[in-house]
Structure formats: structure tokens, C-alpha cells
One Martini backbone bead per residue (centre of mass of N, CA, C, O) as a GRO file, in nm:
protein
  174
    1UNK     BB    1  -2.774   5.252   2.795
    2UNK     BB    2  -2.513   5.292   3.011
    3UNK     BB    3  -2.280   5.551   3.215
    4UNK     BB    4  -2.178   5.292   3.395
    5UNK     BB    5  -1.956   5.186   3.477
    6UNK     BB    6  -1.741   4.878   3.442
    7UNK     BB    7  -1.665   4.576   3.506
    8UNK     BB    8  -1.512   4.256   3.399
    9UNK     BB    9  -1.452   4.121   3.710
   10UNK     BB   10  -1.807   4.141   3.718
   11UNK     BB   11  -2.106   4.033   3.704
   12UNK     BB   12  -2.419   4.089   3.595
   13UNK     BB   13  -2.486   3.816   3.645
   14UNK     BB   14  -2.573   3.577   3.812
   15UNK     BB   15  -2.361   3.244   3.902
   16UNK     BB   16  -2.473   2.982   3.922
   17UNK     BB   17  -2.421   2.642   3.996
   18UNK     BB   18  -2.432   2.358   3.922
   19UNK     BB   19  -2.584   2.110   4.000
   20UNK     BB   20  -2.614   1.846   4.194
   21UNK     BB   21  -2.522   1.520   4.264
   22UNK     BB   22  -2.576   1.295   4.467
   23UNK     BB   23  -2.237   1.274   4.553
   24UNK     BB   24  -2.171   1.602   4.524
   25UNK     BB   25  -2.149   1.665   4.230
   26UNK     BB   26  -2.114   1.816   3.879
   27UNK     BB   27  -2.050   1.534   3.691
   28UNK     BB   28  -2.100   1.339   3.470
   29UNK     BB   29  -2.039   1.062   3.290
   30UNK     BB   30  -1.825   0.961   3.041
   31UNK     BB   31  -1.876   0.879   2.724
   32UNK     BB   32  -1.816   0.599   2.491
   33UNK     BB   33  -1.814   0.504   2.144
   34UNK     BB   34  -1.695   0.247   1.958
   35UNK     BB   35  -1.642   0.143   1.572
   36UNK     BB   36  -1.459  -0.141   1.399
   37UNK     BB   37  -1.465  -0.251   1.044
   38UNK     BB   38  -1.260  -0.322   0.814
   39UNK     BB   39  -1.413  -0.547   0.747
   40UNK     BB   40  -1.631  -0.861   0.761
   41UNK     BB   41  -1.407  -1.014   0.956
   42UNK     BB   42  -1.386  -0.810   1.120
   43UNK     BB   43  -1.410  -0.638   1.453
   44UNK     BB   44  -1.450  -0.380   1.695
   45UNK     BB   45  -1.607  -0.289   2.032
   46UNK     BB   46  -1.684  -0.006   2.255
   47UNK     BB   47  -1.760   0.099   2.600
   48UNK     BB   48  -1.776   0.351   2.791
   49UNK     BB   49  -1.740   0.504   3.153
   50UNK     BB   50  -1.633   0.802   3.315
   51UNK     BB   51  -1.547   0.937   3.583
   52UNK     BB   52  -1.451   1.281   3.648
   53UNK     BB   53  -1.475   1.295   3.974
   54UNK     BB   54  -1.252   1.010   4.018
   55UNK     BB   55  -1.089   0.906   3.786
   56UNK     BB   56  -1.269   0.684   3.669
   57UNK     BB   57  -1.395   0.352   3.580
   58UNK     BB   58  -1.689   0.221   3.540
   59UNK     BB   59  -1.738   0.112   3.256
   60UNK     BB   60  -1.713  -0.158   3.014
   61UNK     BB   61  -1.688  -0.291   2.655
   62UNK     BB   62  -1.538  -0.535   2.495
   63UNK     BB   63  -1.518  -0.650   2.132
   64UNK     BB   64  -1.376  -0.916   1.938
   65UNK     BB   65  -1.437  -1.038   1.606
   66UNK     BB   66  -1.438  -1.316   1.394
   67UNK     BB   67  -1.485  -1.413   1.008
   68UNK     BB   68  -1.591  -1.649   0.811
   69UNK     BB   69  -1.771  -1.736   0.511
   70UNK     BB   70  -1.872  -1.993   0.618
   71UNK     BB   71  -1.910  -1.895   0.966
   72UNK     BB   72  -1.683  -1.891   1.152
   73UNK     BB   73  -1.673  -1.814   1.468
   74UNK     BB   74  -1.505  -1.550   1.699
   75UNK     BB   75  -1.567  -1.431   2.020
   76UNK     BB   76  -1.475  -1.143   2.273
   77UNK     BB   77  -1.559  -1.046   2.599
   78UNK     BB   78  -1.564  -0.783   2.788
   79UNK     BB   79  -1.632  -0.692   3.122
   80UNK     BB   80  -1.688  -0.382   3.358
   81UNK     BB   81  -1.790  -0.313   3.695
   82UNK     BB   82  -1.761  -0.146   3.913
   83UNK     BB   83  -1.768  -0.326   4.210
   84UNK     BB   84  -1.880  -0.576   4.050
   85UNK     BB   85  -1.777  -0.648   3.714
   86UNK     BB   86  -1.528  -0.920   3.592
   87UNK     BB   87  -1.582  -1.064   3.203
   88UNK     BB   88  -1.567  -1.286   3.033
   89UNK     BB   89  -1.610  -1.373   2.676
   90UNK     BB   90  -1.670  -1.730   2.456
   91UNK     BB   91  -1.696  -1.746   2.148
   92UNK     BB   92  -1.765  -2.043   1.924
   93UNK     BB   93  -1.754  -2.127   1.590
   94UNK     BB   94  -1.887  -2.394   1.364
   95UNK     BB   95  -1.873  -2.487   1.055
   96UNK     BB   96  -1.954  -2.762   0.892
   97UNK     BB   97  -2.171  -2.733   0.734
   98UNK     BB   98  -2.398  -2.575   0.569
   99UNK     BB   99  -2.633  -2.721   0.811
  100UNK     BB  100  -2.377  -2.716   1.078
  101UNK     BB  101  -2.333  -2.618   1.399
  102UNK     BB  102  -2.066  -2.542   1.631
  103UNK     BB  103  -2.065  -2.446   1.987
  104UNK     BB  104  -1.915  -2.217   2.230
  105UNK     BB  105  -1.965  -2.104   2.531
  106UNK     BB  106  -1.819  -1.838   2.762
  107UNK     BB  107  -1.845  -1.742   3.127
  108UNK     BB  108  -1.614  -1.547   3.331
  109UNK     BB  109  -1.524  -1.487   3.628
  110UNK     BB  110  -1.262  -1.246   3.768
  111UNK     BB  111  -1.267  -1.193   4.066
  112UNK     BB  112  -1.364  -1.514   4.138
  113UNK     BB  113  -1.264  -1.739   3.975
  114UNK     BB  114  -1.543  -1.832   3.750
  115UNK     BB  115  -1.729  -2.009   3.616
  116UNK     BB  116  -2.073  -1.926   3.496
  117UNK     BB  117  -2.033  -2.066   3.207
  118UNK     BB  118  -2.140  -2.334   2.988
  119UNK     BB  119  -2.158  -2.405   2.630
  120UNK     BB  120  -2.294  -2.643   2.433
  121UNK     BB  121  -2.382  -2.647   2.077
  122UNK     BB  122  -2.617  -2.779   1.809
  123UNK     BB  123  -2.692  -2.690   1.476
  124UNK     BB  124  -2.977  -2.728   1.204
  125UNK     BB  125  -3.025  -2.575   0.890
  126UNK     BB  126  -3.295  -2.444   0.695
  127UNK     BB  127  -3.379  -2.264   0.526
  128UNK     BB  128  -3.671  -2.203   0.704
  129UNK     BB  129  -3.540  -2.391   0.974
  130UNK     BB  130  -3.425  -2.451   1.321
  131UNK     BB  131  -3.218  -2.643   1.513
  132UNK     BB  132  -3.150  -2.674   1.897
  133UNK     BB  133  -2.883  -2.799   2.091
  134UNK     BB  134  -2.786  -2.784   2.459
  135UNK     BB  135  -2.569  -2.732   2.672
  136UNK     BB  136  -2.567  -2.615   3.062
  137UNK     BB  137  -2.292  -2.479   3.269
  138UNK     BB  138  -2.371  -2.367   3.559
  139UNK     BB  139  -2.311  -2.283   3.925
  140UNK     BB  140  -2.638  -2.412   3.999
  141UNK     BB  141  -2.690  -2.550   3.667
  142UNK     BB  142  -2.845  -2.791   3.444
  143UNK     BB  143  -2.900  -2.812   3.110
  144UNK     BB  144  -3.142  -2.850   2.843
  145UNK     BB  145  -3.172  -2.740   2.501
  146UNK     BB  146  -3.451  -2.672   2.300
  147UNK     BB  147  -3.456  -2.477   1.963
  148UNK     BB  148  -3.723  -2.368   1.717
  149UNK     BB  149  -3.672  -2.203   1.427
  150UNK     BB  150  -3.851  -1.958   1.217
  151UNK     BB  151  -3.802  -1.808   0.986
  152UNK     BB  152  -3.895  -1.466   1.051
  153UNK     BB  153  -4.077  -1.549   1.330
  154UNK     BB  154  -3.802  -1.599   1.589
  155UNK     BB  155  -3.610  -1.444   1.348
  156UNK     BB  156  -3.420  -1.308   1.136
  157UNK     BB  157  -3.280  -1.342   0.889
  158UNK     BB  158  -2.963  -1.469   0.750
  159UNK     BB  159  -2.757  -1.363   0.480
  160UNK     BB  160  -2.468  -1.348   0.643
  161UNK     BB  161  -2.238  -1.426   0.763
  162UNK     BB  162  -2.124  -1.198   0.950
  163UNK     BB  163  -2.386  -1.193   1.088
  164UNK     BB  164  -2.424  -1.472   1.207
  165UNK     BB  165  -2.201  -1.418   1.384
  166UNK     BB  166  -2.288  -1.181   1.537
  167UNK     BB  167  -2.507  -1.339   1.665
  168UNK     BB  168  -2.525  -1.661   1.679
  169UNK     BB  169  -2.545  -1.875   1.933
  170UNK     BB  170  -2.644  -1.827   2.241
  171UNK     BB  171  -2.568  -1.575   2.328
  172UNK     BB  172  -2.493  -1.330   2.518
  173UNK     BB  173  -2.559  -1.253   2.812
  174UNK     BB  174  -2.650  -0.991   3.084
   0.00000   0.00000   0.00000
């Protein structure tokens, strides 16, 4: 210990400023991530990024399903990068029987409001296997897609509706 005066006006370590980013700025974005459970048939997710430094949202994405013990199920998702991408999607999924499912995905570009795809699909699932058939309309591509699925093999086994629904038949690309 020293009985030199000491002010506590001035540091005694010197104090370097944090690193500059790229942009030269000194903090990276904020994230967040939301999941609102409720019950086995309503979800909402959310995922956020923002700029601390320009006082922006970077990304979003906003999810939010519902569905029935039955297998019935709608989903929306909302996509957003700043400069980049503000995209809607929506999946439809209709249980007919217990072993046919019918279902309808939409992902629509909202900035230049245009569809980037729909897609038509039937699936038939029996115990351990199911075959799925689809149309797809796509900006620049029309395709017809047959996948057969060997539960257990190509996918995991799905227990509840609940699952069921959140995984859906040809779901969300990103």
C-alpha cells in the first residue's frame, strides 16, 4: 500500500475502449428468442436480432400454429432481413382420414409482392411408412415431387398430433 494521495477521478489502470466491428461500431446485435406454449395446440415463436448501433431490426421471425388432436393444422410464419428479405408463409394441413392428409404451403414475397412458391400436397401414411405426392409452383419451376417416407429411416417416428403438425408434410424452407 502507498500513502500516495489517490484521486478517484482518474483510473489507475488505463482504459481501453472495446474492439471496433466491422462497421465501427462498438456492440454486436441484440438477440432474443420468445416460445409461448400454452397449451398442446397453439405455439408462438419468436426470434429477434437488433442493431444496438443503428437502433434497427435486423431479423425477425414470428411462427405461430394451431392444431387439433385430430392432426388438422394451420401454421404462419412471418420472415424478415433488413435490405433483404419480408416473407409471409403458410402451411394448411387438413386430416381426412386417419391415414390421408391434404395440405397447402404458401410463401409469398412481401417487398415485391409476388409468390415465391405454392405447393398442392397429398400424403397417405400407414404405420411404419407413407408415401407423399405434391405439386409445386415455384417463380420459375413447376415440379411434381413423390417422397416415400420408412418411418424410423427417413424421418422420426411422429407420436402426437401436436408433433404431427409442427413438423407438417413438406414444410418451410428457408
Amino acid at each position: 500500500s502507498s500513502s500516495r494521495p489517490r484521486s478517484i477521478r482518474q483510473p489507475t489502470i488505463p482504459i481501453t475502449p472495446a474492439p471496433l466491428t466491422s462497421a465501427g461500431h462498438h456492440f454486436g446485435p441484440l438477440n432474443a428468442e420468445l416460445g409461448f406454449y400454452p397449451n398442446s395446440y397453439v405455439f408462438y415463436t419468436s426470434t429477434l436480432a437488433f442493431d444496438v448501433n443503428s437502433g434497427d431490426w435486423t431479423t425477425m421471425t414470428h411462427e405461430l400454429g394451431l392444431t387439433d388432436l385430430r392432426g388438422d393444422a394451420v401454421r404462419v410464419q412471418y420472415l424478415y432481413t433488413r435490405d433483404s428479405v419480408e416473407q409471409i408463409n403458410l402451411l394448411l394441413q387438413a386430416k381426412v382420414t386417419r391415414e390421408i392428409d391434404l395440405g397447402y404451403r404458401l410463401r409469398q414475397n412481401m417487398t415485391e409482392d409476388t409468390s415465391l412458391e405454392s405447393t398442392y400436397y397429398i400424403a397417405f401414411n400407414r404405420q411404419c411408412w407413407g408415401i407423399e405426392f405434391a405439386y409445386t409452383d415455384e417463380q420459375d419451376d413447376k415440379s411434381m415431387q413423390v417422397r416415400l417416407n420408412l418411418l424410423g429411416l427417413s424421418q422420426p417416428v411422429k407420436k402426437t398430433a401436436e408433433e404431427q403438425a409442427k413438423n407438417g408434410h413438406f414444410w418451410f424452407k428457408h
